[in-house]
Amino acid sequence: MDLNSASTIVLQVLTQATSQDTAVLKPAEEQLKQWETQPFFYSVLLNIFTNHSLDVNVRWLAVLYFKNGIDRYWRRVAPHALSEEEKTTLRAGLIANFNEPVNQIATQISVLIAKVARVDCPRQWPELIPTLLESVKVQDDLQQHRALLTLYHVTKTLASKRLAADRKLFYDLTSGIYSFACSLWNHHTDTFLQQICTGDETGATNSLERTLLSLKVLRKLTVHGFVEPHWNAEVMGFLHAVFERLKQFLECSRSIRAENLCRDRVEKTIILFTKVLLDFLDQHPFSFTSLIQRSLEFAVSYVFTEAGEGIVFEQFIVQCMNLIKMIVKNYAYKPSKNIEDSSPETLEAHKIKTAFFTYPTLMEICRRLVTHYFLLTKEELTMWEEDPEGFTVEETGGDSWKYSLRPCTEVLFIDIFHEYNQTLAPVLLEMVHSLQGSTNVEDTNAILIKDAVYNAVGLAAYELFDSVDFDQWFKNQLLAELQVSHNRYKPIRRRVIWLIGQWISVKFKSDLRPVLYETICNLLQDQDLVVRIETATTLKLTVDDFEFRTDQFLPYLESMFTLLFKLLQEVTECDTKMHVLHVLSCVIERVNIQIQPYVGCLVQYLPLLWKQSEEHNMLRCAILTTLIHLVQGLGADSKNLYPFLLPVIQLSTDVTQPPHVYLLEDGLELWLVTLENSPCLTPELLRIFQNMSALLELSSENLKNCFKIINAYIFLSSSEFLQMYASVLCQSFCSLLKDITTEGQVQVLKVVENVLKVNPVLGPQMFQPLLPSIFRGIIDGERYPVVMSTYLGIMGRVLLQNARFFSLLLSEMAHELGQESDQILGNMIEMWVDRMDNITQPERRKLSALALLSLLPSLNANIWRMMWAECGSFENKTRKLYRRPPVENKSRRKKDLQEEVRGKHSGRVTGIFTLESSKE
């Protein structure tokens, strides 16, 4: 069939695959999946998505199938890989022209070209880059844009390769096109600035798009295309030009109206300029040394002086602060304690930093951060009133400081204060002293300033340890602040209780804890929800502190727990309920069994909350955590929770239920805790063990908890449990041992050993399928000492506690291996004695000694002689390792061992296993 006929058929199926009717859609998808491995299928797709007269949805689907096929079949080693002939044709077709009119399809084509380039460029596709460079020079706007878009995606993809050979190829590519990329960027940037000045809005929009794309290309080339970029004049020239262009674009953004189409693109370009600097600093800190002074001057002037007023926008401020932070905190710029050990580059960078961060500069940065950026904004205050729960869910932690203004300002303050605390501590303390005493509730600005200053003191708590007497401040000032109940004073009440939470683990006398608990009880009844939620957070920090004393807390436990439960019922957002549940869990965990009189209300409420949170798995995780601590606190009384508790465990650990992805880890821990605190094994507890075989098949990181649960069942009621599940468990273990790590094998074998401990008569029969492999492992000399030691422990228990079964096992192994029983037994004893050194636990060494001794009455003369020789050899090795003890001590030990075995075996023990016994 020729390509034209094939194109018609494929086009028809692709059209069906865009249908909303599943009866049409599903067969079409199946057909396309079958064609994926057919020769020239991708040539047909290329013809379809490059035909601009066809339906856009069909072309879109064609390009997606093509892109996915590259991932699966382009590499030569891939199953059903494309032929070299077809790949050559496809490569030529992909860069034949760059005139795709639909933006979304053009982007997908650029991405798939980049995917091919990742594998083939430049060795199999040397013409790609020259073709792209020629195409970006043409006058046609559409073709120029599409070629530039493709050049960006190709550059981005090649820059992401990390193997040394690939890095070398990218360095070579960069050196060949960097000058052209710089001139291209400068050309489009100048064109945009001219057009925006003349009011050509349409032309300016097109030029700005090309400016953005060429800058993206330059960013990848500059950051990843050079080993030591500071030696390249063009690179450093471009980076210095970035500052000039930033100023031009910032002025330009001020002159552009908010409704102008270019406004968003201009701001996006400004952010991209800052990303160039940030990425270069991150990848090449020493090459950035010559830019430190200019970067700091630029960022500080726009963010911390009047120069930025009316020009800067939030995301730009964040980027500038990140630039300052990365320079301040960069370890490459910090000299060693011994200056002689520091590199000249480090010393030079440190010198520049020190010269810039003078006292006036640091003081202005600190004051500006606290009195300007730390202030609660009108939007935040409005949110406080309209959505208090949303206000309390602060965007903190992780990398939020990279993108959000408030976390960014706080992280910058912490880093600068840590680096220059000797300079900044007096500045901050002066601000604190100026705010002593009560603040007029009608003066909103004064309240917000105090809130900001207290925020700074909390963030710098560790740095201010020696400078602030927090206990005195708490008694003389902060307690009084918390007693002001006026509604307008709520920012201070919220901030002060937060501040105490920050200092509780830094400096807070134990004697003041009861006063704090009483204060927390009062604030948990505050009229404002935000204050109550913040108080709950501080309670958690207080209870979770190392110096927490239960006896101080118990008088307040009932009221605290009641108020927290009331708060849990009051809040409606999932995140807030999770937060309050974590506080309750922490309290329950710390007071343990003393929580029992007060949990009735919570126990009644949790089933309702569990039902309401059916669509919120993270809230259910919090409920599981609370239940874990609740069961531990209730102990044996937790059996009253079983009607709710066991269905929860059942759902959380059932791998056929979708929620198990979120709930499994906490569900297993709850299951284990429930068993540990159960007074007896109930039929319902037995029933949920049906989930275990599927969990063992997962072989996930939760296996350790699974083994703990199995052991708990064994110790709780071995007979009843093993009668129901021994065969299933044995089957799972046999499967598991074939594909598990050494540590996992030991865990499985320890479970088997525990079964033999608690049920020595029936245990060996129940786990009989496992024992031959253990026997073979001993005879073959298992090479891992820990596994061998466990093998010997299991076989020792079978031999010592169930000799009849051992005899049957020995006969079975003799039949399987085609040898005499005495020969098999002799081989086992030989290996056992030889590997006694593998057994490190005294209990297991004693077990092995007793097991071997139990064989003596039944051994024939040949095995006697062999065992005599082996034991003598073992004793000689032992004597070389240990100094001979005094005669009287040796005699006493010999006598003790004789007494231990005399009641069970005839003969007299001397040395270690050397025997004086009646003849066979």
Short mmCIF file of N, CA and C in Angstrom, two decimals, residues 26-97:
data_model
loop_
_atom_site.label_atom_id
_atom_site.label_comp_id
_atom_site.label_asym_id
_atom_site.label_seq_id
_atom_site.Cartn_x
_atom_site.Cartn_y
_atom_site.Cartn_z
N LYS A 26 -13.03 4.28 21.12
CA LYS A 26 -12.23 3.16 21.62
C LYS A 26 -11.65 2.29 20.51
N PRO A 27 -12.47 1.86 19.50
CA PRO A 27 -11.88 1.06 18.41
C PRO A 27 -10.79 1.81 17.65
N ALA A 28 -11.00 3.12 17.49
CA ALA A 28 -10.00 3.93 16.77
C ALA A 28 -8.68 3.96 17.55
N GLU A 29 -8.76 4.13 18.86
CA GLU A 29 -7.54 4.15 19.68
C GLU A 29 -6.81 2.81 19.63
N GLU A 30 -7.58 1.72 19.66
CA GLU A 30 -6.98 0.40 19.57
C GLU A 30 -6.26 0.20 18.23
N GLN A 31 -6.89 0.67 17.16
CA GLN A 31 -6.28 0.55 15.83
C GLN A 31 -4.99 1.35 15.74
N LEU A 32 -5.00 2.56 16.26
CA LEU A 32 -3.80 3.41 16.24
C LEU A 32 -2.67 2.77 17.06
N LYS A 33 -3.04 2.14 18.17
CA LYS A 33 -2.04 1.48 19.00
C LYS A 33 -1.39 0.32 18.25
N GLN A 34 -2.18 -0.40 17.45
CA GLN A 34 -1.62 -1.50 16.66
C GLN A 34 -0.69 -0.98 15.57
N TRP A 35 -1.01 0.18 15.02
CA TRP A 35 -0.19 0.73 13.93
C TRP A 35 1.12 1.34 14.42
N GLU A 36 1.26 1.57 15.73
CA GLU A 36 2.45 2.26 16.26
C GLU A 36 3.76 1.59 15.82
N THR A 37 3.75 0.29 15.68
CA THR A 37 4.98 -0.43 15.35
C THR A 37 5.09 -0.77 13.86
N GLN A 38 4.14 -0.27 13.05
CA GLN A 38 4.17 -0.58 11.62
C GLN A 38 5.13 0.35 10.89
N PRO A 39 5.86 -0.16 9.91
CA PRO A 39 6.77 0.70 9.13
C PRO A 39 6.01 1.84 8.45
N PHE A 40 6.63 3.01 8.47
CA PHE A 40 6.14 4.21 7.78
C PHE A 40 4.84 4.77 8.35
N PHE A 41 4.42 4.28 9.53
CA PHE A 41 3.25 4.87 10.18
C PHE A 41 3.53 6.33 10.55
N TYR A 42 4.76 6.60 11.00
CA TYR A 42 5.09 7.96 11.42
C TYR A 42 5.30 8.89 10.23
N SER A 43 5.66 8.32 9.10
CA SER A 43 5.72 9.14 7.87
C SER A 43 4.33 9.60 7.48
N VAL A 44 3.35 8.73 7.66
CA VAL A 44 1.96 9.10 7.38
C VAL A 44 1.51 10.18 8.34
N LEU A 45 1.83 10.02 9.64
CA LEU A 45 1.46 11.05 10.62
C LEU A 45 2.09 12.38 10.28
N LEU A 46 3.36 12.38 9.82
CA LEU A 46 4.03 13.61 9.43
C LEU A 46 3.28 14.30 8.30
N ASN A 47 2.87 13.52 7.30
CA ASN A 47 2.10 14.10 6.19
C ASN A 47 0.79 14.71 6.67
N ILE A 48 0.17 14.08 7.67
CA ILE A 48 -1.13 14.56 8.14
C ILE A 48 -0.98 15.85 8.94
N PHE A 49 -0.06 15.89 9.91
CA PHE A 49 -0.03 17.10 10.75
C PHE A 49 0.66 18.28 10.07
N THR A 50 1.34 18.04 8.95
CA THR A 50 1.89 19.18 8.18
C THR A 50 0.95 19.66 7.09
N ASN A 51 -0.20 19.00 6.94
CA ASN A 51 -1.21 19.42 5.97
C ASN A 51 -2.16 20.40 6.64
N HIS A 52 -1.98 21.69 6.36
CA HIS A 52 -2.72 22.74 7.07
C HIS A 52 -4.19 22.81 6.68
N SER A 53 -4.58 22.09 5.67
CA SER A 53 -5.97 22.13 5.24
C SER A 53 -6.86 21.17 6.04
N LEU A 54 -6.26 20.29 6.81
CA LEU A 54 -7.04 19.32 7.58
C LEU A 54 -7.54 19.93 8.89
N ASP A 55 -8.47 19.23 9.51
CA ASP A 55 -9.05 19.69 10.78
C ASP A 55 -7.96 19.80 11.85
N VAL A 56 -8.04 20.87 12.63
CA VAL A 56 -7.02 21.14 13.64
C VAL A 56 -6.94 20.03 14.68
N ASN A 57 -8.08 19.51 15.09
CA ASN A 57 -8.09 18.46 16.11
C ASN A 57 -7.42 17.18 15.62
N VAL A 58 -7.63 16.87 14.34
CA VAL A 58 -6.99 15.68 13.75
C VAL A 58 -5.48 15.88 13.69
N ARG A 59 -5.06 17.07 13.25
CA ARG A 59 -3.62 17.36 13.17
C ARG A 59 -2.98 17.34 14.56
N TRP A 60 -3.70 17.88 15.54
CA TRP A 60 -3.21 17.88 16.93
C TRP A 60 -2.98 16.46 17.43
N LEU A 61 -3.94 15.58 17.16
CA LEU A 61 -3.82 14.19 17.59
C LEU A 61 -2.67 13.49 16.87
N ALA A 62 -2.50 13.80 15.60
CA ALA A 62 -1.41 13.20 14.82
C ALA A 62 -0.05 13.58 15.38
N VAL A 63 0.11 14.86 15.73
CA VAL A 63 1.40 15.30 16.24
C VAL A 63 1.67 14.71 17.63
N LEU A 64 0.62 14.51 18.43
CA LEU A 64 0.80 13.89 19.74
C LEU A 64 1.23 12.42 19.61
N TYR A 65 0.59 11.68 18.68
CA TYR A 65 0.99 10.29 18.45
C TYR A 65 2.44 10.23 17.97
N PHE A 66 2.81 11.16 17.10
CA PHE A 66 4.19 11.20 16.59
C PHE A 66 5.17 11.45 17.76
N LYS A 67 4.83 12.42 18.60
CA LYS A 67 5.72 12.77 19.72
C LYS A 67 5.88 11.59 20.68
N ASN A 68 4.78 10.91 20.99
CA ASN A 68 4.86 9.75 21.89
C ASN A 68 5.65 8.60 21.27
N GLY A 69 5.54 8.46 19.94
CA GLY A 69 6.28 7.41 19.26
C GLY A 69 7.78 7.62 19.30
N ILE A 70 8.21 8.87 19.34
CA ILE A 70 9.64 9.16 19.44
C ILE A 70 10.21 8.59 20.74
N ASP A 71 9.46 8.79 21.82
CA ASP A 71 9.92 8.28 23.12
C ASP A 71 10.06 6.77 23.12
N ARG A 72 9.17 6.09 22.38
CA ARG A 72 9.13 4.62 22.45
C ARG A 72 9.99 3.93 21.41
N TYR A 73 10.07 4.48 20.20
CA TYR A 73 10.63 3.70 19.09
C TYR A 73 11.77 4.39 18.33
N TRP A 74 12.21 5.57 18.77
CA TRP A 74 13.22 6.26 17.98
C TRP A 74 14.62 5.69 18.21
N ARG A 75 14.94 5.33 19.43
CA ARG A 75 16.29 4.83 19.71
C ARG A 75 16.52 3.49 19.02
N ARG A 76 17.73 3.26 18.56
CA ARG A 76 18.04 2.04 17.80
C ARG A 76 17.84 0.78 18.63
N VAL A 77 18.05 0.87 19.94
CA VAL A 77 17.96 -0.32 20.79
C VAL A 77 16.53 -0.59 21.25
N ALA A 78 15.59 0.28 20.89
CA ALA A 78 14.22 0.10 21.36
C ALA A 78 13.55 -1.07 20.62
N PRO A 79 12.63 -1.79 21.30
CA PRO A 79 11.85 -2.82 20.59
C PRO A 79 11.03 -2.17 19.48
N HIS A 80 10.96 -2.80 18.31
CA HIS A 80 10.22 -2.27 17.16
C HIS A 80 10.74 -0.88 16.75
N ALA A 81 12.04 -0.69 16.85
CA ALA A 81 12.62 0.62 16.53
C ALA A 81 12.39 0.97 15.07
N LEU A 82 12.27 2.28 14.80
CA LEU A 82 12.10 2.75 13.43
C LEU A 82 13.36 2.45 12.62
N SER A 83 13.17 2.20 11.35
CA SER A 83 14.32 1.93 10.47
C SER A 83 15.09 3.23 10.23
N GLU A 84 16.38 3.09 9.95
CA GLU A 84 17.21 4.26 9.66
C GLU A 84 16.71 5.01 8.43
N GLU A 85 16.20 4.26 7.46
CA GLU A 85 15.66 4.88 6.25
C GLU A 85 14.48 5.80 6.58
N GLU A 86 13.56 5.30 7.41
CA GLU A 86 12.39 6.12 7.76
C GLU A 86 12.79 7.31 8.62
N LYS A 87 13.74 7.10 9.53
CA LYS A 87 14.16 8.21 10.39
C LYS A 87 14.81 9.33 9.57
N THR A 88 15.58 8.96 8.56
CA THR A 88 16.20 9.97 7.70
C THR A 88 15.13 10.80 6.99
N THR A 89 14.10 10.12 6.49
CA THR A 89 13.00 10.82 5.82
C THR A 89 12.26 11.73 6.79
N LEU A 90 12.03 11.25 8.00
CA LEU A 90 11.29 12.04 9.00
C LEU A 90 12.09 13.27 9.42
N ARG A 91 13.39 13.10 9.62
CA ARG A 91 14.20 14.25 10.02
C ARG A 91 14.17 15.35 8.96
N ALA A 92 14.25 14.93 7.71
CA ALA A 92 14.20 15.92 6.62
C ALA A 92 12.84 16.59 6.57
N GLY A 93 11.77 15.82 6.76
CA GLY A 93 10.43 16.39 6.70
C GLY A 93 10.13 17.36 7.83
N LEU A 94 10.70 17.10 9.01
CA LEU A 94 10.41 17.95 10.17
C LEU A 94 10.96 19.36 10.03
N ILE A 95 12.07 19.51 9.30
CA ILE A 95 12.67 20.85 9.17
C ILE A 95 12.56 21.38 7.74
N ALA A 96 11.63 20.77 6.97
CA ALA A 96 11.45 21.23 5.58
C ALA A 96 10.94 22.66 5.54
N ASN A 97 10.05 23.00 6.46
CA ASN A 97 9.57 24.38 6.54
C ASN A 97 9.07 24.65 7.95
#
